[in-house]
Tab-separated table of C-alpha atoms in Angstrom:
chain	number	residue	atom	x	y	z
A	1	UNK	CA	68.643	100.899	37.449
A	2	UNK	CA	67.579	98.290	39.060
A	3	UNK	CA	65.831	95.267	36.990
A	4	UNK	CA	63.785	92.643	38.848
A	5	UNK	CA	60.011	92.230	39.016
A	6	UNK	CA	59.654	95.165	41.614
A	7	UNK	CA	61.467	97.967	40.258
A	8	UNK	CA	60.202	96.609	36.383
A	9	UNK	CA	56.531	96.824	37.698
A	10	UNK	CA	56.863	100.035	38.800
A	11	UNK	CA	58.635	101.200	35.293
A	12	UNK	CA	55.051	99.078	33.818
A	13	UNK	CA	52.832	101.328	36.123
A	14	UNK	CA	54.623	104.574	34.634
A	15	UNK	CA	54.226	103.463	31.218
A	16	UNK	CA	50.693	102.580	31.541
A	17	UNK	CA	50.154	106.059	33.373
A	18	UNK	CA	52.024	108.030	30.660
A	19	UNK	CA	50.075	105.977	28.021
A	20	UNK	CA	46.794	107.431	29.537
A	21	UNK	CA	48.230	111.028	29.678
A	22	UNK	CA	49.212	110.789	25.521
A	23	UNK	CA	45.742	111.577	24.884
A	24	UNK	CA	45.652	114.918	26.862
A	25	UNK	CA	48.354	116.517	26.639
A	26	UNK	CA	48.426	119.383	29.119
A	27	UNK	CA	50.129	122.061	26.500
A	28	UNK	CA	53.282	123.742	28.465
A	29	UNK	CA	52.925	122.828	31.613
A	30	UNK	CA	53.982	119.339	33.275
A	31	UNK	CA	51.348	116.524	33.967
A	32	UNK	CA	50.288	116.111	37.190
A	33	UNK	CA	49.619	111.903	38.979
A	34	UNK	CA	48.262	112.192	42.084
A	35	UNK	CA	48.711	108.717	44.213
A	36	UNK	CA	46.137	108.033	46.569
A	37	UNK	CA	44.899	105.602	49.021
A	38	UNK	CA	41.639	104.282	50.223
A	39	UNK	CA	43.295	103.868	53.862
A	40	UNK	CA	46.850	103.881	55.448
A	41	UNK	CA	48.724	101.432	54.930
A	42	UNK	CA	47.726	100.310	51.339
A	43	UNK	CA	51.095	101.136	49.737
A	44	UNK	CA	50.531	104.705	48.286
A	45	UNK	CA	54.204	106.145	49.077
A	46	UNK	CA	56.007	103.430	48.039
A	47	UNK	CA	54.070	103.578	44.537
A	48	UNK	CA	54.541	107.639	44.980
A	49	UNK	CA	58.376	107.373	45.059
A	50	UNK	CA	59.023	104.791	43.295
A	51	UNK	CA	57.036	105.943	40.055
A	52	UNK	CA	58.793	109.577	40.022
A	53	UNK	CA	62.249	107.502	40.129
A	54	UNK	CA	60.640	105.876	36.692
A	55	UNK	CA	59.262	109.106	35.455
A	56	UNK	CA	62.559	110.452	36.009
A	57	UNK	CA	64.722	107.509	34.814
A	58	UNK	CA	63.294	107.868	31.594
A	59	UNK	CA	64.753	111.447	31.177
A	60	UNK	CA	61.406	113.450	32.673
A	61	UNK	CA	62.250	116.163	35.163
A	62	UNK	CA	60.367	115.119	37.552
A	63	UNK	CA	58.958	116.600	41.246
A	64	UNK	CA	57.506	113.914	43.935
A	65	UNK	CA	55.456	116.172	45.802
A	66	UNK	CA	54.679	114.947	49.772
A	67	UNK	CA	51.164	116.301	50.885
A	68	UNK	CA	50.775	113.369	53.233
A	69	UNK	CA	51.184	115.468	56.401
A	70	UNK	CA	50.213	113.618	58.796
A	71	UNK	CA	52.010	110.626	58.187
A	72	UNK	CA	55.374	112.002	57.133
A	73	UNK	CA	57.277	108.852	55.608
A	74	UNK	CA	58.767	110.476	52.113
A	75	UNK	CA	61.995	111.488	52.460
A	76	UNK	CA	62.991	107.904	54.063
A	77	UNK	CA	61.528	106.004	51.230
A	78	UNK	CA	63.768	108.056	49.170
A	79	UNK	CA	66.803	106.796	50.886
A	80	UNK	CA	69.444	108.197	52.477
A	81	UNK	CA	70.998	110.555	49.610
A	82	UNK	CA	67.508	112.495	49.905
A	83	UNK	CA	68.006	115.708	51.315
A	84	UNK	CA	65.433	117.278	53.998
A	85	UNK	CA	63.742	119.979	52.688
A	86	UNK	CA	64.237	123.804	53.075
A	87	UNK	CA	63.496	125.192	56.614
A	88	UNK	CA	60.978	128.142	55.697
A	89	UNK	CA	58.067	129.674	57.500
A	90	UNK	CA	54.611	128.994	56.030
A	91	UNK	CA	54.385	133.020	55.424
A	92	UNK	CA	57.537	132.413	52.984
A	93	UNK	CA	56.310	129.617	51.556
A	94	UNK	CA	53.587	132.232	48.648
A	95	UNK	CA	56.548	134.535	48.339
A	96	UNK	CA	59.712	132.156	47.250
A	97	UNK	CA	59.525	130.639	43.674
A	98	UNK	CA	58.948	126.732	43.359
A	99	UNK	CA	62.703	126.248	42.721
A	100	UNK	CA	64.205	127.817	46.105
A	101	UNK	CA	61.508	124.888	47.777
A	102	UNK	CA	63.213	122.139	45.984
A	103	UNK	CA	65.183	119.564	47.195
A	104	UNK	CA	67.466	117.088	45.854
A	105	UNK	CA	66.287	113.402	45.733
A	106	UNK	CA	69.847	111.687	45.010
A	107	UNK	CA	68.490	110.759	41.330
A	108	UNK	CA	69.543	112.794	38.356
A	109	UNK	CA	66.027	114.694	37.246
A	110	UNK	CA	64.094	113.885	40.140
A	111	UNK	CA	63.818	116.856	42.816
A	112	UNK	CA	61.383	116.886	45.844
A	113	UNK	CA	58.345	119.360	47.320
A	114	UNK	CA	58.082	118.797	50.558
A	115	UNK	CA	56.746	121.082	53.118
A	116	UNK	CA	56.604	119.015	55.903
A	117	UNK	CA	59.169	120.889	57.834
A	118	UNK	CA	56.935	123.883	57.901
A	119	UNK	CA	55.122	124.775	60.750
A	120	UNK	CA	51.682	124.645	60.103
A	121	UNK	CA	48.813	122.415	60.319
A	122	UNK	CA	47.871	119.796	57.313
A	123	UNK	CA	45.548	121.994	56.440
A	124	UNK	CA	47.733	124.674	55.771
A	125	UNK	CA	50.407	122.788	54.080
A	126	UNK	CA	48.514	121.187	51.623
A	127	UNK	CA	46.767	124.891	50.816
A	128	UNK	CA	50.724	126.041	50.411
A	129	UNK	CA	51.655	123.293	48.502
A	130	UNK	CA	48.146	122.894	46.121
A	131	UNK	CA	49.448	127.340	45.462
A	132	UNK	CA	52.369	126.135	44.513
A	133	UNK	CA	51.567	123.345	41.445
A	134	UNK	CA	51.248	125.323	38.165
A	135	UNK	CA	54.773	126.817	39.583
A	136	UNK	CA	55.998	123.512	39.574
A	137	UNK	CA	54.358	121.791	36.932
A	138	UNK	CA	55.397	125.188	34.625
A	139	UNK	CA	58.926	124.169	35.719
A	140	UNK	CA	58.854	120.171	35.259
A	141	UNK	CA	57.696	117.588	32.767
A	142	UNK	CA	55.794	115.447	35.872
A	143	UNK	CA	54.007	115.563	39.433
A	144	UNK	CA	53.866	113.032	41.376
A	145	UNK	CA	51.943	113.603	44.536
A	146	UNK	CA	51.901	111.936	47.064
A	147	UNK	CA	48.302	112.215	49.088
A	148	UNK	CA	47.007	111.430	52.345
A	149	UNK	CA	44.455	108.304	51.995
A	150	UNK	CA	40.582	109.179	50.956
A	151	UNK	CA	38.921	108.310	53.471
A	152	UNK	CA	41.369	109.200	56.562
A	153	UNK	CA	41.398	113.350	55.634
A	154	UNK	CA	39.701	115.865	53.330
A	155	UNK	CA	42.969	118.049	52.168
A	156	UNK	CA	43.377	115.344	49.600
A	157	UNK	CA	40.219	116.482	48.350
A	158	UNK	CA	41.853	119.921	47.846
A	159	UNK	CA	44.484	117.986	45.276
A	160	UNK	CA	42.198	116.459	42.855
A	161	UNK	CA	41.303	119.476	40.830
A	162	UNK	CA	44.541	119.749	39.965
A	163	UNK	CA	45.553	115.922	38.446
A	164	UNK	CA	45.774	114.941	35.322
A	165	UNK	CA	45.575	110.980	36.829
A	166	UNK	CA	44.534	109.926	39.457
A	167	UNK	CA	46.441	106.444	40.889
A	168	UNK	CA	44.059	104.801	43.558
A	169	UNK	CA	46.530	102.267	45.394
A	170	UNK	CA	45.011	99.011	47.115
A	171	UNK	CA	46.917	96.417	48.785
A	172	UNK	CA	45.974	92.792	48.753
A	173	UNK	CA	45.236	91.714	52.073
A	174	UNK	CA	44.830	94.998	53.498
A	175	UNK	CA	42.685	97.128	51.696
A	176	UNK	CA	38.984	96.673	52.661
A	177	UNK	CA	36.694	96.971	50.063
A	178	UNK	CA	33.886	99.041	51.672
A	179	UNK	CA	36.719	102.108	51.979
A	180	UNK	CA	37.800	101.184	48.448
A	181	UNK	CA	34.793	101.694	47.402
A	182	UNK	CA	33.582	104.497	48.948
A	183	UNK	CA	37.343	106.307	47.351
A	184	UNK	CA	36.303	105.468	44.260
A	185	UNK	CA	32.990	107.175	44.972
A	186	UNK	CA	34.440	109.714	46.415
A	187	UNK	CA	36.854	110.210	43.408
A	188	UNK	CA	34.311	109.779	40.418
A	189	UNK	CA	32.306	112.949	41.979
A	190	UNK	CA	35.295	114.799	42.595
A	191	UNK	CA	36.215	114.833	38.505
A	192	UNK	CA	32.670	114.505	36.853
C-alpha cells in the first residue's frame, strides 16, 4: 500500500510484465514469470518478491516460488509475517497437492512455494519444484519464480521452458557486461 518511487517502480515492472503477457494468454492456467540475473547480488530476489507482491496487490492469486537453493534469501525478504515453508520429505513432495506445500506470505493473494526446508541437493529441489509448476499454475493467476543466477548454476535452465516471461535483472554499477551478455545468449538459445 506504499506509494514512493521504489514501490511504484515495482508496480511499473508488474504492468510491463502484464502488458507483455496480455498477447500470450496461457488459457486456463496462471502465467509464469521467471526472474533471473547474470550473477549473484544483482537484485533478483528483491525484484521477484516485490513483483509478486505487486501482482497480488492488483487482486491476482499469486504464488512466489523459491528456487535459488544455494542462496536462500527469499523468506527474510518477505518480512516478519511470512511463514516458513512446511517441513516435508523430498520423496513426499510428489504425492502432496500443491496447496499443502504453500505457506503464507503475510500479504493477501500471495502464497509462497519453497522447498528450501526439504533435505536434498539443489538439483533435486529444482526438479521437485518444476514437477509442481503445472499444478501451481492451474490453481493461481500468476507465478513468479526467484531463480539462481544464470551464470552461477545450471538449475535455472530447467525452469526456462516453463516460463511465459523471463525478467533479466541487472544492477547498475554491479552487473558486469560479459556475464550479462552470456546470460542473454543462454536464455535466447533456450527459448528459440
